[in-house]
XYZ file of C-alpha atoms in Angstrom:
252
model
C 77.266 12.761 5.578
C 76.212 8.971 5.749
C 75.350 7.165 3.025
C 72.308 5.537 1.957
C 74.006 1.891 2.524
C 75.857 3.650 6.185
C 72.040 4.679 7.353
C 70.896 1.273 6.499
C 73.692 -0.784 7.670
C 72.602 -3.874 10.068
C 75.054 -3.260 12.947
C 77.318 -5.493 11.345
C 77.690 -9.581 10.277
C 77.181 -10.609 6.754
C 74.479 -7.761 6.165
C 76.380 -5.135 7.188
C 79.800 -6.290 5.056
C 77.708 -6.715 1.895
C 76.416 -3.085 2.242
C 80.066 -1.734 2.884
C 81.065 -3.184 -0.311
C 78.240 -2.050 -1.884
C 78.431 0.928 -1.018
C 82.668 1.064 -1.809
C 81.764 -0.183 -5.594
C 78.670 2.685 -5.552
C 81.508 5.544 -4.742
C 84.163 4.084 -7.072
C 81.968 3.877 -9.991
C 81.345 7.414 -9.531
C 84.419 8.738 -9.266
C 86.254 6.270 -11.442
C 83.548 4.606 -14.129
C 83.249 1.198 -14.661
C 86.962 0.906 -15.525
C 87.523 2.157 -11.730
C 85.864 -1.101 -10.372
C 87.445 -4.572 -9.902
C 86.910 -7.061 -7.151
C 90.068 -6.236 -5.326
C 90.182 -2.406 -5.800
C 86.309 -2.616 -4.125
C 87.571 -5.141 -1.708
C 90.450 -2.830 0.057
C 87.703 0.043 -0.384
C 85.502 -1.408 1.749
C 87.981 -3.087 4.489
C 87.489 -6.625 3.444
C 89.145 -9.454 2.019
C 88.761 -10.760 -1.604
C 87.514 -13.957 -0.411
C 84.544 -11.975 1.505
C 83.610 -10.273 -1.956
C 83.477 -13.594 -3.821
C 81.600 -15.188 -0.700
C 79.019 -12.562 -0.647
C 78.069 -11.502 -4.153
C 79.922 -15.118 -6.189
C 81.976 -12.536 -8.578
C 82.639 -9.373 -10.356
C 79.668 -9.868 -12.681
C 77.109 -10.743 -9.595
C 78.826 -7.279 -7.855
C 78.178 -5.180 -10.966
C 74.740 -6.185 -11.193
C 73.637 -5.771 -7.138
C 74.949 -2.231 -7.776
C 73.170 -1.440 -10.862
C 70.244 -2.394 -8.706
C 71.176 -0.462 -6.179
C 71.978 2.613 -8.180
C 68.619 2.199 -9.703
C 66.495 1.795 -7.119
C 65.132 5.313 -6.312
C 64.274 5.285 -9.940
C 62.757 1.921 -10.177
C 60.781 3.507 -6.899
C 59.042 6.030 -8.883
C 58.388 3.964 -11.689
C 56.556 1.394 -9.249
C 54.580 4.212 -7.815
C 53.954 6.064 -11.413
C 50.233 6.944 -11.448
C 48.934 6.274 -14.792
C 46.460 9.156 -16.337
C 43.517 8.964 -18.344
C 45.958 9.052 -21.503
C 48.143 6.179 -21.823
C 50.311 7.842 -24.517
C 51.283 10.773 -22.450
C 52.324 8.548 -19.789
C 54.847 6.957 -22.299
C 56.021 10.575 -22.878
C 56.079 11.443 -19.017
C 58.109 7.548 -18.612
C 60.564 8.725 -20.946
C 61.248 11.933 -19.398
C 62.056 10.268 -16.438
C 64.255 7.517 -17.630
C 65.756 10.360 -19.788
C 66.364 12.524 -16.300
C 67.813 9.604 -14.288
C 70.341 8.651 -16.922
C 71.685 12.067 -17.086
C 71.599 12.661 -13.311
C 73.591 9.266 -12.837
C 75.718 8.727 -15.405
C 77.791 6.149 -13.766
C 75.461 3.958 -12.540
C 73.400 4.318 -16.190
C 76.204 3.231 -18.142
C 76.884 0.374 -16.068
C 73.184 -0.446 -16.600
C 72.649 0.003 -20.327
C 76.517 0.581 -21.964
C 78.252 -2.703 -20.486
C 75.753 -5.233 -21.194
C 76.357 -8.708 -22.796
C 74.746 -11.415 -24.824
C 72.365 -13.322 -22.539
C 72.976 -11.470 -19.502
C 70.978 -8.312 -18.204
C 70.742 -6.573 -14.972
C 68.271 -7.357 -12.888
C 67.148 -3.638 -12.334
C 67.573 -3.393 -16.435
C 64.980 -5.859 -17.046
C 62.325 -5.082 -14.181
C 62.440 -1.505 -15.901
C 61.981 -3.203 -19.011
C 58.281 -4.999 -17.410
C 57.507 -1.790 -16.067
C 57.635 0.049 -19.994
C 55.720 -3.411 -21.163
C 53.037 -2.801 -19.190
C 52.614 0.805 -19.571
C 52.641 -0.627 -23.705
C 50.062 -3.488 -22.984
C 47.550 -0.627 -21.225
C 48.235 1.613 -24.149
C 47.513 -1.508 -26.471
C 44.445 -1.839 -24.095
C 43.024 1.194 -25.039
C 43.540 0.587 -29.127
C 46.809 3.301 -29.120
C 49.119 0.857 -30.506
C 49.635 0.490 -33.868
C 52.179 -2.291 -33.680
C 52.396 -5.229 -31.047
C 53.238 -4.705 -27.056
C 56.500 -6.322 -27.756
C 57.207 -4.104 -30.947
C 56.895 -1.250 -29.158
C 58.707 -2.212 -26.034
C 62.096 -3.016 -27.533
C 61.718 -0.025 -30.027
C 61.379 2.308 -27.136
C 63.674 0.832 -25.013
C 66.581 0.955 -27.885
C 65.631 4.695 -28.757
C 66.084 5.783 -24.833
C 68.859 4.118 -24.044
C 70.453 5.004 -27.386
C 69.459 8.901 -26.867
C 70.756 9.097 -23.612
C 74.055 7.166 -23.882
C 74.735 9.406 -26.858
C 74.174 12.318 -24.718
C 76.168 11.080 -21.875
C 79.161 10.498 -24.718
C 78.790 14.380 -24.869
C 80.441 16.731 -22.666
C 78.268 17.822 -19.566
C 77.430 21.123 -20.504
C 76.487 20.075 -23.550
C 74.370 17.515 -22.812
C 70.654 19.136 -23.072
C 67.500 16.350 -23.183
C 65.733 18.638 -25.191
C 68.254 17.461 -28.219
C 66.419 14.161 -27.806
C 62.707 15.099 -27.476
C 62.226 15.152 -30.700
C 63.388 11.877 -30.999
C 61.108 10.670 -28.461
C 57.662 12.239 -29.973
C 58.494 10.736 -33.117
C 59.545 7.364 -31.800
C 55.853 7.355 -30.091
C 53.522 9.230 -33.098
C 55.196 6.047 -35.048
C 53.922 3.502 -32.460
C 50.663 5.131 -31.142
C 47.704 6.100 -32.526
C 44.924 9.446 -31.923
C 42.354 8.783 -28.954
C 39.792 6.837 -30.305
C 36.256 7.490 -28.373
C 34.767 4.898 -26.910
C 31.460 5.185 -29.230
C 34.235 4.835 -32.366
C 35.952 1.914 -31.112
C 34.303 -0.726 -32.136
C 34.301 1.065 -35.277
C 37.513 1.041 -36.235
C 38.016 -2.921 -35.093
C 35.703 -3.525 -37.290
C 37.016 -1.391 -40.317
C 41.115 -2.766 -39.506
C 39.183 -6.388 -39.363
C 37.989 -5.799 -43.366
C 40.986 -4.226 -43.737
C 42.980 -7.086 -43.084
C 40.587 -9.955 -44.336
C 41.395 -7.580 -47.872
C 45.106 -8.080 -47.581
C 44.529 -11.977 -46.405
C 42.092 -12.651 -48.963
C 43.192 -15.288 -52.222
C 43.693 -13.314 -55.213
C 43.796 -14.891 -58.575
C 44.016 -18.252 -56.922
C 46.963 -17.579 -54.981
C 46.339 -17.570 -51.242
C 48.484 -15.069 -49.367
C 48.244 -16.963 -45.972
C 49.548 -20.701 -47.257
C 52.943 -19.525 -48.805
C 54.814 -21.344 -46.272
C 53.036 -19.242 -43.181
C 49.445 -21.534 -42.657
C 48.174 -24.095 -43.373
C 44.863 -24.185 -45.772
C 42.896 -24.845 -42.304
C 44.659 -22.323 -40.518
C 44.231 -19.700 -43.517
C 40.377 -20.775 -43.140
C 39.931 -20.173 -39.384
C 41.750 -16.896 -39.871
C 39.350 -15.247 -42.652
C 36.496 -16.838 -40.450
C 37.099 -15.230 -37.222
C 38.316 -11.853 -39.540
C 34.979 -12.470 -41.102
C 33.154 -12.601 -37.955
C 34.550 -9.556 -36.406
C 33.191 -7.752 -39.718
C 30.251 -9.232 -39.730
C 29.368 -8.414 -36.127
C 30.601 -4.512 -36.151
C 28.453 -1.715 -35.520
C 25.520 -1.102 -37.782
């Protein structure tokens, strides 16, 4: 049966060779992992010459990463597509699922994607998913679910996925059950979300985290909390005022 890169293939010419090598490096990751792949190995797989690899893609590195994309792309396909619901919280839950579901489906391509990455370099695929889960956060944050920032919550979800399922794929297959992790994942997002709030109570509760806060910011025994290095006094002033402001203007 032809693969996705055969059915797609350009009748040949410099489209066609880069999807044969793609497609090589796709089937030797998955039989042989990421220490099947080098340059050469993919090279003779596809019926090309070295040079042609490092012509079309600059390098192993550049290779890895058009094949992480490409392994990810029916995934990154459903996230583009995912039709939020009236409840921004379950659709965290439902994005996890998923992610959770592709990485043990694809092992292979999943490892290359979140177990071989380096210091200032991330896969292209990696970090589009990575916008995608931001702004499922900043609709969430929208809504008033969030009790810590967009960014907060992003790389604290993205670490406790990616952890959960490369732990799982370290597991033998049969033993490697996502239900282990759900509990994981409810309390990784009953730490970072909050309740529905109705809309009638909204304004509400800005308005009682607003005192809240202007409490905590507040000098105390003539020490101000805000100018310890952080603010300056006029900054610490136009802080209280708009905290003061946002109190002042809540619901009766």
């Amino acid at each position: 049966m032809a693969s996705d890169f055969e059915r797609t293939a350009a009748g040949g010419g410099q489209d066609h060779q880069r999807e044969r090598i793609l497609d090589a490096a796709a089937k030797l990751l998955a039989e042989a992992g990421l220490t099947g792949i080098s340059t050469r190995a993919v090279a003779a797989a596809a019926g090309v010459q070295t040079p042609t690899l490092y012509r079309l893609f600059g390098g192993k590195d550049e290779l890895l990463d058009a094949v992480a994309s490409y392994g990810f792309e029916t995934y990154l396909a459903e996230k583009r597509t995912f039709a939020p619901s009236q409840d921004p919280v379950e659709d965290l839950r439902r994005g996890w699922d998923i992610h959770v579901e592709f990485g043990l489906t694809n092992p292979a391509v999943y490892t290359l994607m979140y177990g071989n990455l380096r210091p200032g370099r991330r896969p292209a695929a990696a970090q589009e998913n990575q916008d995608i889960l931001r702004h499922m956060l900043e609709r969430a944050n929208s809504r008033g679910r969030l009790k810590v920032p967009v960014e907060t919550a992003t790389r604290s979800i993205e670490a406790s996925t990616t952890g959960a399922v490369l732990l799982l794929l370290a597991q033998p297959e049969p033993q490697r059950d996502p239900g282990l992790i759900r509990p994981l994942r409810d309390m990784v997002l009953d730490a970072l979300t909050t309740a529905p709030t109705p809309d009638a109570d909204l304004e509400a509760s800005t308005c009682a985290r607003a005192a809240a806060l202007l409490a905590v910011v507040s000098p105390q025994g003539g020490l101000d909390p805000l100018t310890s290095g952080r603010f300056s006094p006029a900054e610490a002033g136009l802080l209280r005022e708009w905290l003061s402001k946002l109190v002042d203007h809540g619901p009766a």
